[in-house]
Amino acid sequence: MAFDTTILSLTTGSTETVTDLTRYCEDFLARAAQGRDGLLNLFVPHATAGLAILETGSGSDDDLLAALHLLLPADDRWQHRHGSAGHGRDHVLPALIPPHATLPVIGGQLELGTWQSICLVDTNRDNPQRQVRLSFLG
């Protein structure tokens, strides 16, 4: 068994984003997995961001943000009230889009479906600095 881990640091900016992490994961696995089978675990150590597996580039990422606006409006209904208006909803986001994901790795390669990508979902406009821990166990 081998274990390797790294921290990916990202700047998501001042807008709500869905950031594709697939390439970063593949680069990490090329070094860490070395052709082995195992698991890739991703973890976001933030209270206002999550990880989603979805199709990107076809509008699904924008659809996800639109759906989150319907489910979690950025208004003053939230009891958690520091930061930008509606920021309380950002603290509810990880209950719907979890801050973790575990994916199979076969022969050192991610086993994603044809259109699947690993994405960081960040609706918190107040904190553009994000980290994602990537860990390979195999």
Short mmCIF file of C-alpha atoms in Angstrom, two decimals:
data_model
loop_
_atom_site.label_atom_id
_atom_site.label_comp_id
_atom_site.label_asym_id
_atom_site.label_seq_id
_atom_site.Cartn_x
_atom_site.Cartn_y
_atom_site.Cartn_z
CA MET A 1 0.00 0.00 0.00
CA ALA A 2 1.16 3.50 -0.84
CA PHE A 3 -0.15 6.82 0.41
CA ASP A 4 0.67 10.22 -1.07
CA THR A 5 -0.95 13.58 -0.48
CA THR A 6 -0.61 17.17 -1.63
CA ILE A 7 -2.44 20.45 -1.23
CA LEU A 8 -3.69 22.30 -4.28
CA SER A 9 -3.97 26.08 -3.73
CA LEU A 10 -6.37 27.99 -5.96
CA THR A 11 -7.67 31.51 -6.39
CA THR A 12 -11.34 31.35 -7.35
CA GLY A 13 -11.89 35.10 -7.62
CA SER A 14 -14.70 37.38 -6.52
CA THR A 15 -17.54 35.62 -8.34
CA GLU A 16 -19.29 32.32 -7.78
CA THR A 17 -17.38 29.61 -9.59
CA VAL A 18 -17.30 26.00 -10.65
CA THR A 19 -13.62 25.19 -11.20
CA ASP A 20 -12.62 22.02 -13.03
CA LEU A 21 -9.94 20.19 -11.01
CA THR A 22 -9.70 17.09 -13.22
CA ARG A 23 -6.39 18.06 -14.83
CA TYR A 24 -4.81 18.75 -11.43
CA CYS A 25 -6.02 15.35 -10.20
CA GLU A 26 -4.61 13.58 -13.26
CA ASP A 27 -1.24 15.34 -12.83
CA PHE A 28 -1.13 14.34 -9.15
CA LEU A 29 -2.00 10.71 -9.96
CA ALA A 30 0.68 10.50 -12.66
CA ARG A 31 3.22 11.09 -9.89
CA ALA A 32 1.51 9.46 -6.91
CA ALA A 33 -0.22 6.38 -8.33
CA GLN A 34 2.55 5.26 -10.69
CA GLY A 35 0.20 2.89 -12.52
CA ARG A 36 -1.34 1.39 -9.38
CA ASP A 37 -4.99 0.82 -8.56
CA GLY A 38 -6.40 2.66 -5.60
CA LEU A 39 -8.52 5.60 -4.47
CA LEU A 40 -8.21 9.32 -4.95
CA ASN A 41 -9.72 11.31 -2.11
CA LEU A 42 -10.30 15.05 -2.35
CA PHE A 43 -11.11 17.24 0.63
CA VAL A 44 -11.87 20.97 0.82
CA PRO A 45 -11.03 22.33 4.30
CA HIS A 46 -13.45 25.25 3.99
CA ALA A 47 -16.93 25.78 5.48
CA THR A 48 -18.24 27.44 2.30
CA ALA A 49 -17.15 25.28 -0.65
CA GLY A 50 -17.77 21.78 -1.95
CA LEU A 51 -16.87 19.24 -4.61
CA ALA A 52 -19.14 18.03 -7.41
CA ILE A 53 -18.74 15.50 -10.20
CA LEU A 54 -20.45 16.89 -13.29
CA GLU A 55 -20.12 17.69 -16.96
CA THR A 56 -18.43 21.01 -17.66
CA GLY A 57 -18.26 23.18 -20.76
CA SER A 58 -21.81 22.40 -21.91
CA GLY A 59 -23.57 24.75 -19.53
CA SER A 60 -24.00 22.27 -16.67
CA ASP A 61 -21.64 24.28 -14.48
CA ASP A 62 -23.74 27.42 -15.03
CA ASP A 63 -26.91 25.36 -14.50
CA LEU A 64 -25.53 24.17 -11.16
CA LEU A 65 -24.90 27.76 -10.02
CA ALA A 66 -28.41 28.75 -11.19
CA ALA A 67 -29.93 25.83 -9.25
CA LEU A 68 -28.00 26.87 -6.14
CA HIS A 69 -29.42 30.39 -6.51
CA LEU A 70 -32.92 28.89 -6.43
CA LEU A 71 -32.19 26.58 -3.49
CA LEU A 72 -29.96 28.99 -1.56
CA PRO A 73 -30.87 32.60 -2.42
CA ALA A 74 -28.27 35.25 -1.58
CA ASP A 75 -30.55 37.38 0.57
CA ASP A 76 -31.03 38.30 4.23
CA ARG A 77 -33.04 35.20 5.31
CA TRP A 78 -29.98 33.47 6.78
CA GLN A 79 -29.16 33.60 10.49
CA HIS A 80 -25.42 33.44 9.76
CA ARG A 81 -24.90 37.11 8.85
CA HIS A 82 -21.25 38.12 8.59
CA GLY A 83 -19.61 38.96 5.26
CA SER A 84 -21.42 39.90 2.04
CA ALA A 85 -25.20 40.06 1.88
CA GLY A 86 -26.57 36.51 1.78
CA HIS A 87 -23.25 34.96 2.86
CA GLY A 88 -25.10 32.67 5.28
CA ARG A 89 -26.16 30.54 2.33
CA ASP A 90 -22.50 29.82 1.57
CA HIS A 91 -22.29 28.04 4.93
CA VAL A 92 -25.24 25.80 3.96
CA LEU A 93 -23.67 24.85 0.60
CA PRO A 94 -21.48 21.98 1.95
CA ALA A 95 -24.61 20.21 3.22
CA LEU A 96 -25.78 19.97 -0.42
CA ILE A 97 -22.42 19.81 -2.21
CA PRO A 98 -20.07 17.93 0.12
CA PRO A 99 -16.51 19.06 0.80
CA HIS A 100 -15.16 15.61 -0.08
CA ALA A 101 -15.12 13.05 -2.88
CA THR A 102 -13.52 9.62 -3.31
CA LEU A 103 -12.93 8.23 -6.79
CA PRO A 104 -11.56 4.96 -8.14
CA VAL A 105 -8.13 4.88 -9.76
CA ILE A 106 -7.41 1.94 -12.09
CA GLY A 107 -3.93 1.48 -13.51
CA GLY A 108 -3.00 4.95 -12.28
CA GLN A 109 -5.89 6.61 -14.14
CA LEU A 110 -9.07 8.21 -12.82
CA GLU A 111 -12.15 6.14 -13.59
CA LEU A 112 -14.54 8.93 -14.57
CA GLY A 113 -17.49 8.61 -16.90
CA THR A 114 -17.24 10.04 -20.41
CA TRP A 115 -18.44 13.54 -19.52
CA GLN A 116 -17.60 13.65 -15.82
CA SER A 117 -15.23 16.19 -14.31
CA ILE A 118 -14.20 16.87 -10.71
CA CYS A 119 -15.16 20.42 -9.78
CA LEU A 120 -14.70 22.80 -6.87
CA VAL A 121 -17.95 24.68 -6.25
CA ASP A 122 -17.36 28.01 -4.52
CA THR A 123 -20.16 30.52 -3.97
CA ASN A 124 -18.28 32.53 -1.33
CA ARG A 125 -17.25 35.80 -2.95
CA ASP A 126 -15.53 36.95 0.26
CA ASN A 127 -12.75 34.33 0.24
CA PRO A 128 -11.05 33.75 -3.12
CA GLN A 129 -8.18 31.67 -1.68
CA ARG A 130 -9.01 27.96 -1.59
CA GLN A 131 -7.21 24.73 -0.86
CA VAL A 132 -8.04 21.19 -1.91
CA ARG A 133 -6.20 18.25 -0.41
CA LEU A 134 -5.58 15.41 -2.88
CA SER A 135 -4.68 12.03 -1.39
CA PHE A 136 -3.93 8.76 -3.17
CA LEU A 137 -4.19 5.42 -1.40
CA GLY A 138 -3.21 2.41 -3.45
#
